Coordinates of C-alpha atoms and ligand atoms in Angstrom, one line a residue:
M1 CA 73.4 209.7 147.7
V2 CA 70.7 207.1 147.7
P3 CA 67.9 208.2 149.9
T4 CA 67.4 206.0 153.0
S5 CA 63.8 205.2 152.2
T6 CA 64.7 203.8 148.8
L7 CA 67.5 201.8 150.4
M8 CA 65.0 200.3 152.9
K9 CA 62.5 199.5 150.2
G10 CA 65.3 197.8 148.2
C11 CA 66.2 195.7 151.2
L12 CA 62.7 194.8 151.9
F13 CA 62.2 193.8 148.3
V14 CA 65.3 191.6 148.3
G15 CA 64.1 190.1 151.6
I16 CA 60.7 189.2 150.1
L17 CA 62.3 187.7 147.0
F18 CA 64.5 185.6 149.2
I19 CA 61.7 184.3 151.3
A20 CA 59.5 183.6 148.2
T21 CA 62.4 181.7 146.6
L22 CA 63.0 179.7 149.7
L23 CA 59.3 178.8 149.8
L24 CA 59.3 177.6 146.3
W25 CA 62.3 175.4 146.7
F26 CA 61.1 174.1 150.0
F27 CA 57.8 173.0 148.4
L28 CA 59.6 171.2 145.7
F29 CA 61.9 169.2 147.8
Q30 CA 60.0 168.3 150.9
G31 CA 58.3 164.9 151.6
K32 CA 55.0 163.7 150.2
R33 CA 51.7 165.2 151.3
S34 CA 48.1 164.5 150.7
D35 CA 46.5 165.9 147.5
E36 CA 44.4 168.3 149.6
E37 CA 47.3 169.7 151.4
E38 CA 49.0 170.0 148.1
H39 CA 46.2 171.9 146.5
F40 CA 46.5 174.3 149.3
Q41 CA 50.2 174.5 148.8
I42 CA 49.7 175.3 145.1
E43 CA 47.5 178.2 146.0
S44 CA 50.0 179.6 148.4
L45 CA 52.7 178.9 146.0
K46 CA 51.0 181.1 143.4
S47 CA 51.2 184.1 145.7
A48 CA 54.8 183.3 146.5
G49 CA 55.4 182.9 142.9
D50 CA 54.3 186.3 142.0
T51 CA 57.0 187.9 144.1
S52 CA 59.7 185.5 143.0
E53 CA 62.3 186.2 140.5
E54 CA 62.4 182.6 139.6
Y55 CA 60.2 181.4 136.8
M56 CA 57.3 179.3 138.0
L57 CA 54.8 177.5 135.9
I58 CA 52.0 175.1 136.8
V59 CA 51.1 172.8 134.0
S60 CA 48.0 170.6 133.7
R61 CA 47.9 166.9 132.7
N62 CA 47.3 167.9 129.1
Y63 CA 50.1 170.3 129.0
K64 CA 48.2 173.5 129.5
V65 CA 49.9 176.2 131.4
L66 CA 47.5 176.9 134.3
Y67 CA 49.6 179.4 136.0
A68 CA 52.7 181.4 135.2
N69 CA 54.2 183.8 137.7
R70 CA 55.0 187.4 137.1
S71 CA 58.7 186.7 136.1
A72 CA 57.7 183.9 133.7
K73 CA 55.1 186.1 132.1
M74 CA 57.5 188.9 131.8
H75 CA 59.9 186.7 130.1
Y76 CA 57.4 185.1 127.8
H77 CA 56.0 188.6 127.0
F78 CA 52.5 188.8 128.2
E79 CA 51.0 189.1 124.7
E80 CA 52.2 185.6 124.0
F81 CA 49.8 184.3 126.6
E82 CA 46.2 184.3 125.8
P83 CA 43.8 183.8 128.7
L84 CA 41.6 180.8 128.0
K85 CA 37.9 181.5 128.1
N86 CA 36.1 181.0 131.4
S87 CA 39.1 181.0 133.5
L88 CA 41.0 184.1 134.4
D89 CA 43.9 182.2 135.6
V90 CA 44.6 179.9 132.8
Y91 CA 47.1 180.8 130.1
R92 CA 48.2 179.1 127.0
F93 CA 51.3 179.7 125.1
Y94 CA 50.5 181.5 121.9
D95 CA 53.6 181.1 119.8
K96 CA 53.0 177.7 118.3
D97 CA 56.1 177.2 116.4
S98 CA 58.4 178.1 119.3
K99 CA 61.0 175.8 120.3
S100 CA 60.4 176.6 123.9
W101 CA 57.3 174.5 124.2
E102 CA 58.9 171.5 122.6
C103 CA 61.6 171.7 125.1
L104 CA 59.4 172.1 128.1
D105 CA 56.9 169.5 126.9
E106 CA 59.7 167.1 126.5
L107 CA 61.0 167.9 130.0
I108 CA 57.6 167.3 131.5
H109 CA 57.0 164.2 129.6
H110 CA 60.3 162.8 130.6
H111 CA 59.6 163.7 134.2
R112 CA 56.2 162.0 134.2
R113 CA 57.7 158.8 132.8
R114 CA 60.4 158.6 135.4
K115 CA 58.0 159.4 138.2
V116 CA 60.5 161.1 140.4
D117 CA 60.8 164.6 141.4
E118 CA 64.0 166.0 140.2
Q119 CA 66.2 168.8 139.5
T120 CA 67.9 169.1 136.1
V121 CA 70.4 171.5 134.8
F122 CA 69.9 172.6 131.2
Q123 CA 72.7 174.3 129.4
N124 CA 70.3 175.8 127.0
L125 CA 66.6 176.0 127.5
Y126 CA 64.5 177.9 124.9
F127 CA 62.1 180.0 126.7
G128 CA 59.9 182.3 124.6
Q129 CA 62.1 183.8 122.0
N130 CA 65.1 183.6 124.2
K131 CA 67.7 181.0 124.8
L132 CA 68.5 180.8 128.5
G133 CA 71.4 179.0 129.9
P134 CA 72.5 177.5 132.1
V135 CA 69.3 177.1 134.1
H136 CA 68.2 174.8 136.9
V137 CA 64.9 173.2 136.4
A138 CA 63.0 171.6 139.2
I139 CA 59.7 169.7 138.6
R140 CA 57.3 168.2 141.0
S141 CA 54.0 166.5 140.2
V142 CA 50.9 166.8 142.3
G143 CA 47.9 164.6 142.1
R144 CA 49.7 162.1 139.9
G145 CA 47.4 160.1 137.6
T146 CA 44.2 162.0 138.5
S147 CA 42.5 164.7 136.5
H148 CA 44.0 167.2 139.0
H149 CA 47.4 166.2 138.0
R150 CA 49.6 169.3 138.1
D151 CA 53.3 169.7 137.3
V152 CA 54.9 172.5 139.2
I153 CA 57.9 173.7 137.4
V154 CA 60.4 176.1 138.9
I155 CA 63.1 177.4 136.7
H156 CA 65.9 179.0 138.7
N157 CA 67.6 180.9 136.1
D158 CA 71.0 181.8 136.9
S159 CA 69.8 184.3 134.4
C160 CA 67.7 186.2 136.9
E161 CA 71.0 187.5 138.0
Y162 CA 72.1 187.2 134.4
R163 CA 69.6 189.6 133.1
L164 CA 70.8 192.4 135.3
M165 CA 74.4 191.3 135.0
D166 CA 73.9 190.9 131.3
Q167 CA 73.2 194.6 130.9
K168 CA 76.1 195.4 133.1
F169 CA 78.4 193.2 131.1
T170 CA 77.0 193.6 127.6
N171 CA 77.5 196.3 125.0
G172 CA 74.0 197.6 124.2
L173 CA 74.8 198.2 120.5
S174 CA 76.3 194.9 119.6
G175 CA 75.1 192.5 122.4
L176 CA 78.8 191.4 122.7
P177 CA 80.4 191.2 126.2
N178 CA 81.8 194.6 127.0
R179 CA 85.0 196.1 128.5
L180 CA 84.0 195.3 132.0
K181 CA 83.4 191.6 131.1
A182 CA 86.7 191.6 129.2
D183 CA 88.5 192.9 132.3
K184 CA 86.9 190.3 134.5
E185 CA 87.5 187.4 132.1
I186 CA 91.0 188.3 131.0
T187 CA 92.1 188.9 134.6
E188 CA 90.9 185.4 135.3
L189 CA 92.7 184.0 132.3
I190 CA 95.9 185.8 133.4
A191 CA 95.6 184.1 136.8
R192 CA 95.2 180.8 135.1
Y193 CA 98.1 181.2 132.7
S194 CA 100.4 182.4 135.5
Q195 CA 103.0 183.5 133.0
E196 CA 103.5 180.0 131.7
R197 CA 101.4 180.3 128.6
E198 CA 100.8 182.9 126.0
F199 CA 97.8 184.6 124.6
A200 CA 97.4 187.3 121.9
F201 CA 95.4 190.4 122.7
V202 CA 94.2 191.9 119.4
A203 CA 92.5 195.3 119.4
V204 CA 90.4 195.6 116.3
E205 CA 89.2 199.0 115.1
L206 CA 87.1 200.2 112.2
D207 CA 89.1 202.8 110.3
E208 CA 88.1 206.3 109.5
I209 CA 85.0 206.3 111.6
Y210 CA 84.5 210.0 111.6
L211 CA 84.7 210.2 107.8
L212 CA 82.5 207.1 107.5
R213 CA 79.9 208.4 109.9
S214 CA 79.6 211.6 108.0
L215 CA 79.4 209.8 104.7
V216 CA 76.8 207.1 105.6
G217 CA 75.2 208.4 108.9
Y218 CA 75.2 207.0 112.4
K219 CA 72.4 204.5 111.7
E220 CA 74.4 202.8 109.0
V221 CA 77.4 202.8 111.3
E222 CA 75.3 201.0 113.9
K223 CA 74.3 198.5 111.3
I224 CA 78.0 198.0 110.5
I225 CA 78.7 197.4 114.2
S226 CA 76.1 194.7 114.3
Y227 CA 77.7 193.1 111.2
I228 CA 81.1 193.2 113.0
A229 CA 79.5 191.6 116.0
N230 CA 78.1 188.8 113.8
A231 CA 81.4 188.2 112.2
L232 CA 83.2 188.1 115.5
G233 CA 80.5 185.9 116.8
E234 CA 81.3 183.4 114.1
I235 CA 85.0 183.5 114.8
V236 CA 84.4 182.6 118.5
Y237 CA 83.1 179.2 117.5
D238 CA 86.8 178.4 117.9
P239 CA 87.0 177.8 121.6
K240 CA 90.4 179.3 121.8
I241 CA 89.2 182.7 120.7
R242 CA 87.1 185.2 122.6
C243 CA 85.7 188.5 121.5
Y244 CA 84.6 191.7 123.3
H245 CA 83.2 195.1 122.3
L246 CA 85.4 197.6 124.1
S247 CA 83.9 200.9 122.8
Y248 CA 82.1 202.4 119.9
V249 CA 84.0 200.9 116.9
T250 CA 86.8 199.1 118.9
F251 CA 86.7 195.4 119.5
L252 CA 88.9 192.9 121.1
L253 CA 89.9 189.4 120.1
V254 CA 91.8 187.2 122.5
I255 CA 93.5 184.2 121.0
E256 CA 94.7 181.6 123.5
E257 CA 98.0 180.0 122.8
P258 CA 98.3 181.0 119.2
E259 CA 100.6 178.6 117.3
S260 CA 102.4 181.3 115.5
E261 CA 102.2 184.8 114.3
S262 CA 100.6 183.5 111.1
S263 CA 97.7 181.9 113.0
I264 CA 96.9 185.5 114.3
Y265 CA 97.1 186.7 110.7
A266 CA 94.8 183.8 109.7
T267 CA 92.2 184.8 112.4
I268 CA 92.4 188.4 111.2
Q269 CA 92.0 187.3 107.6
T270 CA 88.9 185.2 108.5
F271 CA 87.4 188.2 110.2
K272 CA 88.0 190.4 107.2
D273 CA 86.6 187.8 104.8
L274 CA 83.5 187.4 107.0
M275 CA 83.0 191.1 107.0
K276 CA 83.4 191.3 103.2
Q277 CA 80.8 188.5 102.8
R278 CA 78.4 190.2 105.1
Y279 CA 78.8 193.8 104.3
S280 CA 79.4 194.4 100.7
R281 CA 78.0 197.8 99.7
S282 CA 77.1 198.9 96.3
E283 CA 79.9 199.7 93.9
G284 CA 81.6 203.0 94.1
E285 CA 81.3 203.3 97.8
R286 CA 84.2 202.9 100.2
D287 CA 85.2 199.5 101.4
L288 CA 85.3 199.0 105.1
S289 CA 88.8 198.8 106.5
F290 CA 90.1 197.7 109.9
S291 CA 93.3 198.2 111.8
F292 CA 94.7 195.8 114.3
G293 CA 97.0 196.3 117.3
V294 CA 98.4 193.1 118.8
A295 CA 99.9 192.7 122.3
F296 CA 100.9 189.5 124.0
Y297 CA 100.5 188.1 127.4
P298 CA 102.9 187.6 129.3
A299 CA 104.9 190.4 127.7
Y300 CA 102.2 192.6 129.2
K301 CA 101.0 191.3 132.5
S302 CA 97.7 192.9 133.3
F303 CA 94.4 193.7 131.5
S304 CA 95.1 197.4 131.5
D305 CA 98.7 197.0 130.3
L306 CA 97.4 194.8 127.5
V307 CA 94.8 197.3 126.5
N308 CA 97.3 200.1 126.5
A309 CA 99.9 198.2 124.6
S310 CA 97.5 197.1 122.0
Y311 CA 96.1 200.6 121.6
R312 CA 99.6 202.0 121.2
A313 CA 100.2 199.4 118.5
L314 CA 97.0 200.5 116.9
A315 CA 98.1 204.1 116.9
K316 CA 101.4 203.0 115.4
S317 CA 99.7 201.1 112.6
R318 CA 97.7 204.2 111.9
E319 CA 100.8 206.1 111.2
Q320 CA 101.4 203.8 108.3
G321 CA 97.9 204.2 107.0
T322 CA 94.7 202.2 107.4
G323 CA 94.0 198.5 107.2
R324 CA 97.2 197.5 108.9
I325 CA 98.4 195.2 111.7
A326 CA 101.0 196.3 114.2
F327 CA 102.5 194.5 117.1
A328 CA 103.4 195.9 120.5
G329 CA 106.7 195.6 122.2
E330 CA 110.2 197.0 121.8
E331 CA 112.1 194.3 119.9
A332 CA 109.0 193.2 118.0
C333 CA 108.6 196.8 116.9
A334 CA 111.9 197.1 115.0
E335 CA 111.0 193.9 113.1
T336 CA 107.4 195.0 112.5
D337 CA 108.5 198.4 111.5
R338 CA 110.7 196.9 108.9
T339 CA 108.0 194.5 107.7
L340 CA 105.4 197.3 107.6
L341 CA 107.8 199.6 105.7
F342 CA 108.5 196.8 103.2
N343 CA 104.8 196.1 102.7
H344 CA 104.2 199.8 102.3
A345 CA 106.9 199.9 99.6
I346 CA 105.2 196.9 97.9
E347 CA 101.9 198.8 97.9
K348 CA 103.5 201.9 96.6
G349 CA 105.2 199.8 93.9
L350 CA 101.9 198.5 92.8
E351 CA 100.4 202.0 92.7
D352 CA 103.4 203.3 90.7
R353 CA 103.3 200.2 88.5
D354 CA 106.9 199.4 89.3
F355 CA 106.1 195.7 88.9
Q356 CA 106.8 194.1 85.6
L357 CA 105.8 190.9 84.0
F358 CA 108.6 188.7 82.6
F359 CA 107.8 185.8 80.3
Q360 CA 109.7 182.6 80.2
P361 CA 109.0 180.6 77.0
L362 CA 107.4 177.3 77.1
V363 CA 108.3 175.1 74.1
N364 CA 106.7 172.1 72.6
A365 CA 108.9 169.1 73.5
K366 CA 108.5 167.5 70.0
D367 CA 109.8 170.4 67.8
F368 CA 110.9 173.0 70.4
S369 CA 108.5 175.5 69.0
L370 CA 107.2 178.3 71.2
V371 CA 103.7 177.5 72.7
G372 CA 103.5 180.1 75.4
A373 CA 105.1 181.4 78.6
E374 CA 105.2 181.3 82.3
V375 CA 104.5 184.8 83.7
L376 CA 107.1 185.7 86.4
I377 CA 106.9 188.9 88.2
R378 CA 109.8 191.3 88.8
W379 CA 109.9 194.4 90.9
N380 CA 111.7 197.3 89.4
D381 CA 112.3 199.2 92.6
P382 CA 113.5 202.7 91.8
D383 CA 115.4 202.8 95.1
E384 CA 116.8 199.3 95.2
G385 CA 116.9 198.1 91.6
L386 CA 115.5 194.9 90.2
R387 CA 114.0 192.7 92.9
M388 CA 113.3 189.0 92.4
P389 CA 110.1 187.3 93.6
D390 CA 111.9 185.4 96.4
A391 CA 112.6 188.8 98.0
F392 CA 109.1 190.0 98.2
I393 CA 106.5 187.2 97.5
P394 CA 106.9 185.5 100.9
V395 CA 106.4 188.9 102.7
A396 CA 103.4 189.6 100.5
E397 CA 102.0 186.2 101.2
K398 CA 102.2 186.9 104.9
S399 CA 100.6 190.3 104.8
G400 CA 98.0 189.4 102.3
L401 CA 99.4 191.8 99.7
I402 CA 99.9 188.8 97.4
V403 CA 96.3 189.2 96.6
E404 CA 96.9 192.6 95.2
I405 CA 100.0 191.4 93.3
G406 CA 98.0 188.5 91.9
R407 CA 95.3 190.9 90.7
Y408 CA 97.9 193.0 89.0
V409 CA 99.5 190.0 87.3
L410 CA 96.2 188.6 86.1
E411 CA 95.0 191.9 84.7
E412 CA 98.3 192.7 83.1
S413 CA 98.6 189.2 81.6
L414 CA 95.1 189.4 80.0
R415 CA 95.8 192.9 78.7
R416 CA 99.0 191.5 77.1
L417 CA 97.2 188.6 75.5
S418 CA 94.6 190.9 74.2
Y419 CA 97.2 193.2 72.7
W420 CA 99.2 190.4 71.1
Y421 CA 96.0 189.0 69.6
Q422 CA 95.1 192.4 68.1
A423 CA 98.6 192.7 66.8
G424 CA 98.0 189.6 64.8
F425 CA 100.1 187.0 66.8
P426 CA 98.6 183.5 67.0
P427 CA 96.9 182.7 70.3
L428 CA 99.3 181.7 73.0
L429 CA 99.2 180.2 76.4
L430 CA 100.2 182.1 79.6
N431 CA 100.9 180.2 82.8
L432 CA 100.2 182.3 85.9
N433 CA 101.4 181.4 89.4
L434 CA 98.6 181.4 91.9
S435 CA 99.0 181.6 95.6
L436 CA 96.6 180.0 98.1
R437 CA 95.7 183.4 99.5
E438 CA 94.3 184.4 96.1
L439 CA 92.3 181.2 95.9
E440 CA 90.9 182.0 99.3
E441 CA 89.5 185.4 98.2
P442 CA 85.8 185.0 97.9
E443 CA 85.7 187.3 94.9
F444 CA 88.4 185.5 93.0
I445 CA 86.2 183.5 90.6
N446 CA 83.9 186.4 89.8
R447 CA 86.7 188.8 89.1
L448 CA 88.4 186.2 86.9
T449 CA 85.2 185.7 84.9
R450 CA 84.7 189.5 84.5
L451 CA 88.3 190.0 83.3
L452 CA 88.1 187.3 80.7
Q453 CA 85.0 189.0 79.3
K454 CA 86.5 192.4 79.6
Y455 CA 89.6 191.5 77.5
D456 CA 87.8 188.9 75.4
I457 CA 90.3 186.2 76.1
G458 CA 89.4 182.5 75.5
S459 CA 89.9 180.6 78.8
S460 CA 92.1 178.0 77.0
Q461 CA 94.8 180.7 76.8
L462 CA 95.2 180.8 80.5
K463 CA 96.6 178.2 82.9
F464 CA 97.2 178.6 86.7
E465 CA 100.1 177.0 88.4
I466 CA 99.5 176.1 92.1
T467 CA 102.0 174.3 94.3
E468 CA 101.4 171.0 96.0
H469 CA 102.0 172.8 99.3
A470 CA 99.0 175.0 98.8
A471 CA 96.8 172.0 97.9
M472 CA 97.9 170.4 101.1
I473 CA 97.2 173.3 103.4
N474 CA 93.6 173.8 102.5
P475 CA 92.5 170.8 100.4
M476 CA 88.8 171.4 100.6
L477 CA 88.9 175.0 99.5
V478 CA 91.5 174.3 96.9
Q479 CA 89.5 171.5 95.4
D480 CA 86.3 173.7 95.4
Q481 CA 87.9 176.7 93.8
L482 CA 89.9 174.7 91.3
K483 CA 86.8 173.0 90.1
K484 CA 85.2 176.4 89.5
I485 CA 88.3 177.5 87.6
H486 CA 88.3 174.3 85.6
E487 CA 84.6 174.8 84.7
L488 CA 85.5 178.1 83.2
G489 CA 87.8 176.1 80.9
I490 CA 91.1 177.3 82.4
G491 CA 93.8 174.7 82.8
I492 CA 95.5 173.9 86.1
A493 CA 99.1 172.9 86.6
L494 CA 100.7 171.4 89.7
D495 CA 103.9 173.3 90.1
D496 CA 107.2 172.1 91.6
F497 CA 105.8 168.5 91.4
G498 CA 107.9 166.0 93.3
T499 CA 109.1 168.3 96.0
G500 CA 107.8 167.7 99.4
Y501 CA 104.4 166.0 99.6
S502 CA 103.7 164.4 96.2
S503 CA 100.7 162.5 97.1
F504 CA 99.1 160.8 94.2
S505 CA 95.9 160.5 96.0
Y506 CA 94.9 164.2 95.4
L507 CA 96.0 164.0 91.8
A508 CA 92.9 162.0 91.3
E509 CA 90.7 164.3 93.2
L510 CA 91.9 167.7 91.9
P511 CA 91.1 168.8 88.4
I512 CA 94.7 168.9 87.3
D513 CA 95.6 169.1 83.7
T514 CA 99.3 169.5 83.9
L515 CA 102.2 168.3 86.0
K516 CA 105.3 170.5 86.2
I517 CA 108.2 168.2 87.2
D518 CA 110.4 170.2 89.6
R519 CA 113.7 171.4 88.2
S520 CA 115.6 169.5 90.9
F521 CA 114.8 166.3 89.0
V522 CA 116.0 167.7 85.7
S523 CA 119.1 169.4 86.9
G524 CA 121.8 166.7 87.1
M525 CA 119.6 164.1 85.5
L526 CA 122.3 163.3 82.9
Q527 CA 124.6 162.0 85.6
D528 CA 121.9 160.5 87.8
Q529 CA 120.1 157.4 86.6
S530 CA 117.6 157.5 89.4
K531 CA 116.5 161.0 88.4
Q532 CA 115.9 159.8 84.9
H533 CA 113.8 156.9 86.2
I534 CA 111.7 159.3 88.4
V535 CA 111.1 161.7 85.5
A536 CA 110.2 158.9 83.1
S537 CA 107.8 157.3 85.6
I538 CA 106.1 160.6 86.5
A539 CA 105.6 161.2 82.8
K540 CA 104.1 157.7 82.4
L541 CA 101.8 158.0 85.4
G542 CA 100.7 161.6 84.5
H543 CA 99.9 160.6 80.9
S544 CA 97.9 157.6 82.2
L545 CA 95.9 160.1 84.2
G546 CA 95.4 162.2 81.0
M547 CA 97.7 165.0 82.1
D548 CA 100.3 167.0 80.2
I549 CA 103.8 166.8 81.5
V550 CA 106.1 169.8 81.7
A551 CA 109.8 169.7 82.7
E552 CA 111.2 172.9 84.1
G553 CA 114.8 173.9 84.6
V554 CA 116.0 172.5 81.3
E555 CA 119.5 173.9 81.0
R556 CA 121.2 171.6 78.5
E557 CA 120.5 170.4 75.0
E558 CA 121.1 166.8 76.1
E559 CA 118.5 167.1 78.8
A560 CA 116.0 168.4 76.3
R561 CA 116.7 165.5 74.0
L562 CA 116.3 163.0 76.8
L563 CA 113.0 164.6 78.0
K564 CA 111.7 164.5 74.5
E565 CA 112.5 160.8 74.4
Y566 CA 110.5 160.3 77.6
G567 CA 107.5 161.7 75.8
L568 CA 107.2 165.0 77.8
D569 CA 104.9 167.5 76.3
I570 CA 106.4 170.9 77.2
L571 CA 109.8 172.1 78.2
Q572 CA 110.9 175.2 80.0
G573 CA 114.4 176.3 81.1
Y574 CA 117.5 178.4 80.5
H575 CA 118.5 176.2 77.6
F576 CA 115.6 177.7 75.7
S577 CA 115.4 181.0 77.3
K578 CA 115.5 182.9 80.6
P579 CA 112.5 184.8 81.7
L580 CA 112.3 187.8 79.3
P581 CA 111.0 191.3 79.5
Q582 CA 107.9 191.9 77.5
L583 CA 109.5 193.4 74.5
D584 CA 112.2 190.7 74.2
F585 CA 109.5 188.1 74.4
Q586 CA 107.5 189.9 71.8
Y587 CA 110.5 189.7 69.5
L588 CA 110.4 185.9 69.8
L589 CA 106.7 186.0 68.9
A590 CA 107.3 188.1 65.9
H591 CA 110.2 186.0 64.6
P592 CA 109.4 182.4 65.1
E593 CA 111.9 181.5 62.4
H594 CA 114.7 182.5 64.7
G595 CA 113.6 179.8 67.1
V596 CA 113.4 180.1 70.9
Ligands
LIG601 O1 111.4 183.9 88.7 P1 111.7 183.3 89.7 O2 112.8 183.8 90.5 O3 111.4 184.0 88.8 O4 110.4 183.1 90.6 C1 110.5 182.6 91.9 C2 109.2 182.1 92.4 O5 108.3 183.2 92.6 C3 108.6 181.1 91.5 O6 108.6 179.9 92.2 C4 107.2 181.6 91.4 O7 106.3 180.6 91.8 C5 107.0 182.8 92.2 N1 106.4 183.8 91.5 C6 106.8 184.5 90.4 N2 105.9 185.3 89.9 C7 104.8 185.1 90.7 C8 103.5 185.7 90.7 O8 103.1 186.5 89.8 N3 102.6 185.2 91.6 C9 103.0 184.3 92.5 N4 102.0 183.9 93.4 N5 104.2 183.8 92.6 C10 105.1 184.2 91.7
LIG602 O1 107.1 178.8 89.7 P1 108.4 178.2 89.7 O2 108.8 177.8 91.1 O3 108.5 177.1 88.8 O4 109.3 179.3 89.2 C1 110.2 179.2 88.2 C2 111.5 179.7 88.7 O5 112.6 178.9 88.1 C3 111.8 181.1 88.3 O6 112.5 181.6 89.4 C4 112.7 181.0 87.1 O7 113.5 182.1 87.0 C5 113.5 179.7 87.5 N1 114.0 179.0 86.3 C6 113.4 178.9 85.1 N2 114.2 178.1 84.3 C7 115.3 177.8 85.0 C8 116.4 177.0 84.7 O8 116.6 176.5 83.6 N3 117.4 176.9 85.6 C9 117.3 177.5 86.8 N4 118.2 177.3 87.7 N5 116.2 178.2 87.2 C10 115.2 178.4 86.2
LIG603 MN1 105.7 178.3 88.4

């Protein structure tokens, strides 16, 4: 129970505030008065000002703050004002480099030029260290043009209420809007969407918090929480995404009208990347991992249903381990269960080293001698038998596991090269397929550099194949990363060239050394004159750009002969050899006299 006297005091206080506020606004927007009257008004305003929650400032002609009311001082922090000598009442702002004065100076200046009293709304007004917004600012000048010129500025900050509301609606640890705010805003969103549009409700949770806390201490966990808040804060630059802090290490992302499931994955990936960039701890310590539970509106129709569904999804993802994404909903569940299980199997396969590298020979088009191989991965699943990449690469692309697969392929390939070199075989080129997701890894280039050193492999022995498709999806990033790879001396081939986009414009922009003409142009080329023309012209164009040209899918001797005639540099295909297990390929290396 609140005691009656406290209640009465509260009412009285609110009453006084209200009257003071009225007085201020009345002063600002009434008709003209004589200077004397106004001087009197200013004095009485000061006393009103001190009980007002609005910020009030009186500024002299030369931009000194003559008076700041209690609220304004509180907001500016009193230490930041220094009373000027000989006047008790005169304050000056102390923080010289603060943006706040710039902003206010400009406001006053503008006001004086226009010579009208006015009210302005500012979305963001710097005030002391803080950014307020939106605020209503009213200015009125007294004694215009005389030495008694005063500007009376009243800032009605919606933030008076804000400050209190803020605390109510903000999580104290992260400064992010809290669960209450989420409830309010999402309920509004639901009303607006009225079941016609969709949004994704993604619960984000830091994994293994109890373990983590006992390992690093609660202070470090609080630091991690602020990093999470920063990362989420960056994501919400996208106006279709909102974020909230629901409880200790649980956050919420709301994505309005997501284009597809993969755009949700993309947002999650961005979050993970940002966390990785911000919070990388010294080696040997655990990485942070997060789990995600996704529910959709309108499948779940209220805030609390969405929370519960996304939490259930989170719990479900936990059953599979940490660092996972699970979706809520009956039908979706069966599908996600299958995907989750499959991804889990891939992870296990990587752990058990059930993945094998196959090597498909690359031959010199002039004499058909062996120059290297394209590395193609196979999955030797103990339960299901040999699995081809088409059966698992797309799934791994979607879940992000392709990054792990790529790491495995890269390290194994380098280990092989190093072994063959030590066994006395001449240096040879390996072509590795690289997916966009791998290029997007912030650590990719560093790891690559480290591994080249570790296995002491010359960069000219490695070439990456990327598809045109990847280059199209994220051209800026691809261009950037490829340049770095190129600077290391590693070659880059554009794979499946001629399928889909084939824009020659980025051929000039990307550091590409090699074009691999897609096998659809080679297969059937003997019967199809137009295919021959295409292959011949791609070769000519590529050569004129200083590139090597490879033809893949060469299945017949006649094709090989024709391609040689067109001046191609390297050939690959079943005619020479299928992709081979390591030992079979090694046999070719050891017996060049047998030919490929
Ligand atoms: O071998 P084949 O069925 O072998 O390969 C099918 C596709 O799978 C190829 O187009 C190739 O790009 C892709 N692929 C094979 N191995 C790898 C790999 O190690 N990494 C990536 N990203 N893709 C691969
Ligand atoms: O990365 P890329 O999409 O180029 O992968 C090469 C794929 O082409 C692999 O799946 C490989 O097994 C396959 N391949 C290689 N040579 C031939 C060939 O001569 N004919 C056919 N049909 N497929 C081939
Ligand atoms: Mn390839």
